[in-house]
Short mmCIF file of C-alpha atoms and ligand atoms in Angstrom, two decimals:
data_model
loop_
_atom_site.label_atom_id
_atom_site.label_comp_id
_atom_site.label_asym_id
_atom_site.label_seq_id
_atom_site.Cartn_x
_atom_site.Cartn_y
_atom_site.Cartn_z
CA MET T 1 113.54 105.27 114.98
CA THR T 2 116.77 106.46 113.85
CA TYR T 3 118.30 106.34 110.73
CA THR T 4 122.07 106.60 109.77
CA ILE T 5 122.94 108.38 106.27
CA ASN T 6 125.99 106.68 105.59
CA ALA T 7 124.28 103.43 106.21
CA LEU T 8 121.40 104.54 104.21
CA ASN T 9 124.36 105.32 101.80
CA GLN T 10 126.57 102.31 101.49
CA GLN T 11 123.30 99.77 101.80
CA TYR T 12 121.29 100.90 99.05
CA GLY T 13 123.09 104.30 97.52
CA ILE T 14 123.84 104.04 94.02
CA ALA T 15 126.79 106.40 92.85
CA GLY T 16 125.70 109.43 90.35
CA LYS T 17 122.06 108.40 90.91
CA VAL T 18 120.55 107.58 94.01
CA THR T 19 121.83 109.77 97.50
CA PHE T 20 120.71 109.93 100.78
CA VAL T 21 120.76 112.98 102.61
CA ASN T 22 119.44 114.67 105.92
CA GLY T 23 116.77 116.89 104.17
CA LYS T 24 114.83 119.56 106.09
CA GLY T 25 113.94 119.11 110.24
CA ASN T 26 117.43 116.84 109.86
CA LEU T 27 114.78 113.91 107.98
CA PRO T 28 115.71 111.44 105.91
CA VAL T 29 115.36 111.84 102.13
CA VAL T 30 116.19 109.79 98.86
CA VAL T 31 117.62 112.47 96.02
CA ILE T 32 117.36 110.64 92.36
CA ASN T 33 118.58 112.02 89.51
CA ASN T 34 118.90 110.04 86.26
CA GLU T 35 118.65 110.44 83.10
CA LEU T 36 114.81 110.96 82.34
CA SER T 37 114.13 113.10 85.42
CA SER T 38 114.80 113.71 89.05
CA ALA T 39 113.17 113.32 92.29
CA ALA T 40 112.73 113.60 96.19
CA LEU T 41 111.36 111.40 98.17
CA SER T 42 111.22 111.49 102.10
CA LEU T 43 111.67 108.58 104.55
CA TYR T 44 109.38 109.89 106.43
CA GLY T 45 105.74 109.48 105.06
CA ALA T 46 107.07 107.69 102.41
CA HIS T 47 106.63 111.45 100.69
CA LEU T 48 107.73 112.73 97.55
CA LEU T 49 108.49 115.94 97.86
CA SER T 50 109.52 116.88 94.47
CA PHE T 51 109.20 115.20 90.55
CA THR T 52 110.95 116.77 87.73
CA PRO T 53 111.04 115.22 84.04
CA ALA T 54 114.39 116.04 82.19
CA GLY T 55 114.40 119.29 80.94
CA ALA T 56 111.14 120.21 82.43
CA ALA T 57 110.17 122.36 86.03
CA ASP T 58 108.69 120.11 89.03
CA LEU T 59 104.96 118.80 88.57
CA LEU T 60 104.55 118.67 92.04
CA TRP T 61 104.02 121.81 94.31
CA MET T 62 105.52 122.48 97.89
CA SER T 63 104.44 125.36 100.50
CA ASP T 64 107.12 127.53 101.63
CA ALA T 65 105.01 126.91 105.18
CA SER T 66 105.47 123.27 105.57
CA PHE T 67 106.35 121.39 108.17
CA TYR T 68 109.56 119.30 108.49
CA GLU T 69 108.87 117.46 111.62
CA ALA T 70 107.71 113.92 113.23
CA GLY T 71 104.02 114.33 114.52
CA LYS T 72 103.28 117.22 111.74
CA PRO T 73 102.46 116.29 108.49
CA ILE T 74 104.55 117.55 105.40
CA ARG T 75 102.20 119.82 103.32
CA GLY T 76 102.59 118.97 99.61
CA GLY T 77 104.31 116.48 97.07
CA ILE T 78 102.60 113.43 97.82
CA PRO T 79 101.25 112.47 101.46
CA LEU T 80 100.26 109.20 101.51
CA CYS T 81 96.25 108.63 103.53
CA PHE T 82 96.58 105.66 104.94
CA PRO T 83 94.51 103.44 106.82
CA TRP T 84 91.73 106.21 106.94
CA PHE T 85 90.97 109.46 104.56
CA GLY T 86 90.23 112.36 106.65
CA PRO T 87 88.71 112.56 109.71
CA HIS T 88 89.28 109.08 111.71
CA ALA T 89 85.29 107.98 111.76
CA THR T 90 84.70 107.81 115.67
CA ASP T 91 87.70 109.10 117.08
CA ALA T 92 88.50 112.79 116.07
CA ALA T 93 91.56 112.68 118.35
CA LYS T 94 92.90 109.84 115.77
CA PRO T 95 95.29 112.07 113.00
CA GLN T 96 93.13 113.18 110.37
CA HIS T 97 93.78 110.92 107.20
CA GLY T 98 95.60 108.39 108.99
CA PHE T 99 98.96 107.36 110.04
CA GLY T 100 100.69 106.80 107.12
CA ARG T 101 102.28 110.09 106.07
CA LEU T 102 103.00 110.56 110.15
CA SER T 103 105.14 107.28 109.80
CA HIS T 104 108.90 106.28 109.29
CA TRP T 105 109.19 104.09 106.50
CA GLN T 106 112.15 101.33 106.30
CA VAL T 107 114.14 101.20 102.64
CA GLN T 108 113.33 98.45 101.31
CA GLU T 109 114.90 98.29 97.63
CA VAL T 110 116.86 100.54 95.30
CA SER T 111 117.16 99.64 91.70
CA ALA T 112 118.41 100.86 88.09
CA LEU T 113 115.53 99.68 85.96
CA GLY T 114 117.27 98.87 82.15
CA ASP T 115 115.06 101.74 80.29
CA GLY T 116 116.97 104.53 82.44
CA ALA T 117 114.31 104.76 85.31
CA THR T 118 114.98 104.16 88.97
CA ARG T 119 112.80 102.01 91.59
CA VAL T 120 112.75 102.87 95.50
CA VAL T 121 110.33 100.82 96.80
CA LEU T 122 109.86 101.64 101.52
CA MET T 123 108.67 99.48 103.50
CA LEU T 124 106.34 100.37 106.48
CA ALA T 125 104.51 97.59 109.09
CA GLU T 126 102.59 97.52 112.49
CA SER T 127 104.05 99.00 115.14
CA ALA T 128 103.23 99.89 118.91
CA ALA T 129 101.94 103.12 117.73
CA THR T 130 100.31 101.97 115.18
CA LEU T 131 98.74 99.08 116.71
CA GLU T 132 97.33 102.00 119.17
CA LEU T 133 95.52 103.58 116.53
CA TRP T 134 94.56 101.08 114.40
CA PRO T 135 94.43 97.20 115.84
CA HIS T 136 95.59 95.82 113.13
CA ALA T 137 98.58 93.59 111.33
CA PHE T 138 99.70 94.66 107.72
CA ILE T 139 102.46 95.79 105.20
CA ALA T 140 102.12 98.88 103.90
CA THR T 141 104.91 99.53 100.62
CA ALA T 142 105.07 102.65 98.39
CA GLU T 143 106.83 101.96 95.09
CA PHE T 144 108.02 104.66 93.35
CA ILE T 145 109.27 104.29 90.04
CA ILE T 146 110.64 107.20 88.62
CA GLY T 147 110.94 107.37 84.91
CA THR T 148 110.12 109.99 82.15
CA SER T 149 106.52 109.47 84.21
CA LEU T 150 106.42 108.70 87.95
CA GLN T 151 104.80 105.97 89.43
CA LEU T 152 103.51 104.97 92.59
CA ASN T 153 101.88 102.02 94.29
CA LEU T 154 100.61 101.80 97.89
CA LYS T 155 100.24 98.15 98.26
CA VAL T 156 98.73 96.74 101.89
CA THR T 157 98.62 93.31 102.57
CA ASN T 158 96.42 91.92 105.72
CA THR T 159 99.00 90.07 107.74
CA GLY T 160 97.18 89.39 110.68
CA THR T 161 94.47 86.88 111.86
CA GLY T 162 91.16 88.59 111.41
CA ASP T 163 89.51 90.66 108.16
CA PHE T 164 89.97 94.22 108.30
CA GLU T 165 89.09 97.30 106.40
CA TYR T 166 90.62 100.36 105.44
CA SER T 167 90.45 103.75 103.31
CA ASN T 168 93.15 105.56 101.15
CA ALA T 169 94.47 108.30 99.26
CA LEU T 170 97.55 109.36 97.50
CA HIS T 171 97.03 112.85 97.67
CA THR T 172 98.82 114.63 94.93
CA TYR T 173 99.25 118.34 95.03
CA PHE T 174 100.07 119.21 91.61
CA LYS T 175 102.02 122.73 90.77
CA VAL T 176 100.01 125.02 88.43
CA SER T 177 100.75 128.55 86.99
CA ASP T 178 96.99 130.02 88.63
CA ILE T 179 94.31 128.27 89.61
CA ASP T 180 92.15 130.76 88.17
CA ARG T 181 93.12 129.85 84.90
CA ILE T 182 93.32 125.76 84.48
CA LYS T 183 91.25 122.91 83.60
CA VAL T 184 91.08 119.44 84.68
CA ALA T 185 89.48 117.15 82.29
CA GLY T 186 88.17 113.22 82.31
CA LEU T 187 85.54 114.28 84.77
CA ALA T 188 82.71 115.09 82.69
CA GLN T 189 79.21 113.43 83.53
CA ALA T 190 81.49 112.22 86.55
CA SER T 191 79.08 111.45 89.76
CA PHE T 192 80.42 113.39 92.61
CA TYR T 193 79.75 115.16 96.13
CA SER T 194 80.70 118.65 97.40
CA GLY T 195 82.10 119.36 100.64
CA ALA T 196 79.88 117.78 103.36
CA ALA T 197 76.69 117.27 100.47
CA THR T 198 74.91 114.68 101.36
CA THR T 199 73.21 114.38 97.70
CA LEU T 200 75.19 113.59 94.31
CA GLN T 201 75.43 115.95 91.73
CA THR T 202 76.77 115.75 87.80
CA GLN T 203 79.49 117.63 86.64
CA GLU T 204 78.18 118.80 83.17
CA THR T 205 80.82 120.68 81.45
CA GLU T 206 83.46 118.70 79.97
CA LEU T 207 86.39 120.66 81.63
CA LEU T 208 86.32 121.49 85.61
CA SER T 209 87.45 124.66 85.89
CA PHE T 210 88.05 126.54 89.27
CA ASP T 211 86.94 130.30 89.19
CA ARG T 212 83.92 130.20 91.13
CA GLY T 213 85.76 132.03 94.00
CA GLU T 214 85.16 129.50 96.91
CA GLU T 215 87.14 125.91 98.09
CA THR T 216 86.86 122.77 95.90
CA ASN T 217 86.24 119.67 97.64
CA ARG T 218 84.65 116.47 95.42
CA ARG T 219 84.73 113.81 95.61
CA TYR T 220 83.56 111.45 92.36
CA VAL T 221 82.10 108.18 92.75
CA GLN T 222 82.75 105.37 90.79
CA HIS T 223 85.70 107.71 88.48
CA THR T 224 88.83 105.48 87.12
CA SER T 225 89.16 107.33 84.01
CA ASN T 226 92.57 109.40 83.33
CA CYS T 227 91.97 113.02 84.17
CA ALA T 228 94.79 115.91 82.35
CA ILE T 229 95.48 119.46 83.80
CA HIS T 230 95.36 122.33 80.83
CA ASP T 231 97.59 124.54 82.25
CA GLU T 232 98.36 127.28 80.01
CA GLY T 233 99.97 130.06 82.06
CA LEU T 234 103.22 127.06 82.31
CA ASN T 235 102.55 125.74 78.61
CA ARG T 236 102.25 122.28 79.66
CA LYS T 237 99.74 118.95 80.65
CA ILE T 238 99.99 116.69 82.62
CA GLU T 239 98.26 113.76 82.52
CA VAL T 240 97.39 111.11 86.32
CA SER T 241 95.81 107.69 85.04
CA LYS T 242 95.04 105.32 88.44
CA SER T 243 94.61 101.91 89.72
CA GLY T 244 92.58 100.73 92.28
CA SER T 245 90.86 103.48 92.94
CA LYS T 246 86.80 103.92 92.70
CA VAL T 247 87.16 107.57 94.09
CA THR T 248 88.92 110.84 92.99
CA VAL T 249 89.16 113.62 95.30
CA VAL T 250 89.37 116.95 93.95
CA TRP T 251 90.62 119.95 96.39
CA ASN T 252 92.26 123.34 96.25
CA PRO T 253 91.14 125.18 100.06
CA TRP T 254 90.92 128.55 98.46
CA GLN T 255 91.09 131.57 100.38
CA GLU T 256 88.94 131.33 103.48
CA THR T 257 90.02 127.65 104.40
CA GLU T 258 94.33 128.68 103.52
CA LYS T 259 93.26 131.29 106.34
CA LYS T 260 92.85 128.10 108.40
CA MET T 261 95.89 126.29 107.62
CA VAL T 262 99.20 127.70 109.31
CA ASP T 263 101.31 125.78 107.09
CA ILE T 264 100.39 127.26 103.28
CA GLN T 265 101.60 130.53 103.24
CA PRO T 266 99.36 133.74 101.69
CA GLY T 267 98.31 133.16 98.68
CA GLY T 268 99.16 129.84 98.52
CA HIS T 269 96.49 128.41 97.21
CA LYS T 270 97.08 130.14 93.93
CA THR T 271 99.42 127.59 92.59
CA PHE T 272 98.34 124.35 93.04
CA ILE T 273 95.72 121.66 92.50
CA CYS T 274 95.02 118.34 94.49
CA ILE T 275 94.04 115.59 92.30
CA GLU T 276 93.73 112.46 94.05
CA PRO T 277 93.21 108.64 93.39
CA ALA T 278 91.16 107.44 96.22
CA ASN T 279 88.87 104.78 98.04
CA ALA T 280 87.46 107.08 100.58
CA TYR T 281 83.90 106.71 101.16
CA PRO T 282 83.31 105.19 104.86
CA GLY T 283 80.61 102.48 104.13
CA ILE T 284 80.62 102.68 100.53
CA ASP T 285 84.26 102.25 98.62
CA MET T 286 86.27 101.27 101.67
CA ILE T 287 88.62 97.77 100.43
CA GLN T 288 88.11 95.27 102.51
CA LEU T 289 91.05 92.31 103.16
CA LYS T 290 91.17 89.27 104.63
CA PRO T 291 93.88 87.60 105.84
CA GLY T 292 96.80 86.98 103.23
CA GLU T 293 95.09 89.63 100.97
CA SER T 294 96.57 92.43 99.55
CA HIS T 295 95.50 95.59 97.67
CA THR T 296 97.52 97.72 95.67
CA LEU T 297 96.07 101.82 94.70
CA GLY T 298 98.03 103.33 92.21
CA THR T 299 98.89 106.21 90.26
CA SER T 300 101.54 107.47 87.18
CA PHE T 301 101.70 110.95 86.05
CA GLY T 302 103.91 113.02 83.73
CA LEU T 303 103.88 115.81 80.84
CA VAL T 304 101.88 115.14 77.64
O1 TA6 F 401 91.35 115.83 99.51
C1 TA6 F 401 90.88 117.00 100.61
C2 TA6 F 401 90.86 117.02 101.96
O2 TA6 F 401 90.20 115.73 102.52
C3 TA6 F 401 89.88 118.40 102.58
O3 TA6 F 401 89.03 118.07 102.94
C4 TA6 F 401 91.00 119.22 103.25
O4 TA6 F 401 91.24 119.19 104.57
C5 TA6 F 401 92.88 118.29 103.00
O5 TA6 F 401 92.36 117.15 102.29
C6 TA6 F 401 93.69 118.52 103.53
O6 TA6 F 401 93.84 117.60 104.98
P1 TA6 F 401 95.06 117.91 105.60
O7 TA6 F 401 94.77 116.84 106.09
O8 TA6 F 401 96.73 117.67 105.14
O9 TA6 F 401 95.37 119.22 106.11
#
């Protein structure tokens, strides 16, 4: 798809507040600045690259080694995983985490809201390329409300004639001072699968810490509570709420997995934690939609 930055600015730009630019790799980016916060949103992947509340630092982490190239995912920010989370259930050749983060999304709406926030809605529908990977008609919208907090709603509607099921995640990379020193609240007593394990464990501690010297890759199931990142090093606390999600994924690759990832700079794992509202469990937590039905997965986060 070809975008004309001038045409996007003419149709959707808001003077002083919303500007379209050619971002890294020539991928079009919406830059939002309002009195409450600022943000950058790539049309490639409907991928939020930054969210900075006024007077504060960015809440999101971006990899210094990220690709900005069609066909490859951007590393950091909020990749949208859709219509499957993780590897494809039956075909390893299909892209990990689906095609949502690898697709060019269209702008559907940009508006200034009465409370000073800015609303941007991006849209993706089936195409020859998506039908090859997933044989279903759909419309997905990603609604971003950039205010004191960041709200993101990923709504998927079945526009075809048959039922379908899918999984999804808002794979949010939060910037932290030092993975050894942060703690995450909101997971106490929740049941989780760790890595490839098929047996459930229960989180006994009130706060989750990451100083075990290994990768953390946990899927907390039937988990709907808010989480909070306590970060003494950055002297801040980020609260993360969600809706339409039964699974919370918590991930940090640690050194060993980081070494295998070409798009994370050495030591990069030290400065992020992923907390991901998801519906991500083939056979358990898939979303099923009949023709005409919709499902919305949402998250909201900000400083508290
Ligand atoms: O959310 C955790 C996870 O599924 C991990 O298993 C890890 O591989 C990560 O996502 C990153 O996936 P990606 O395809 O972006 O390299």
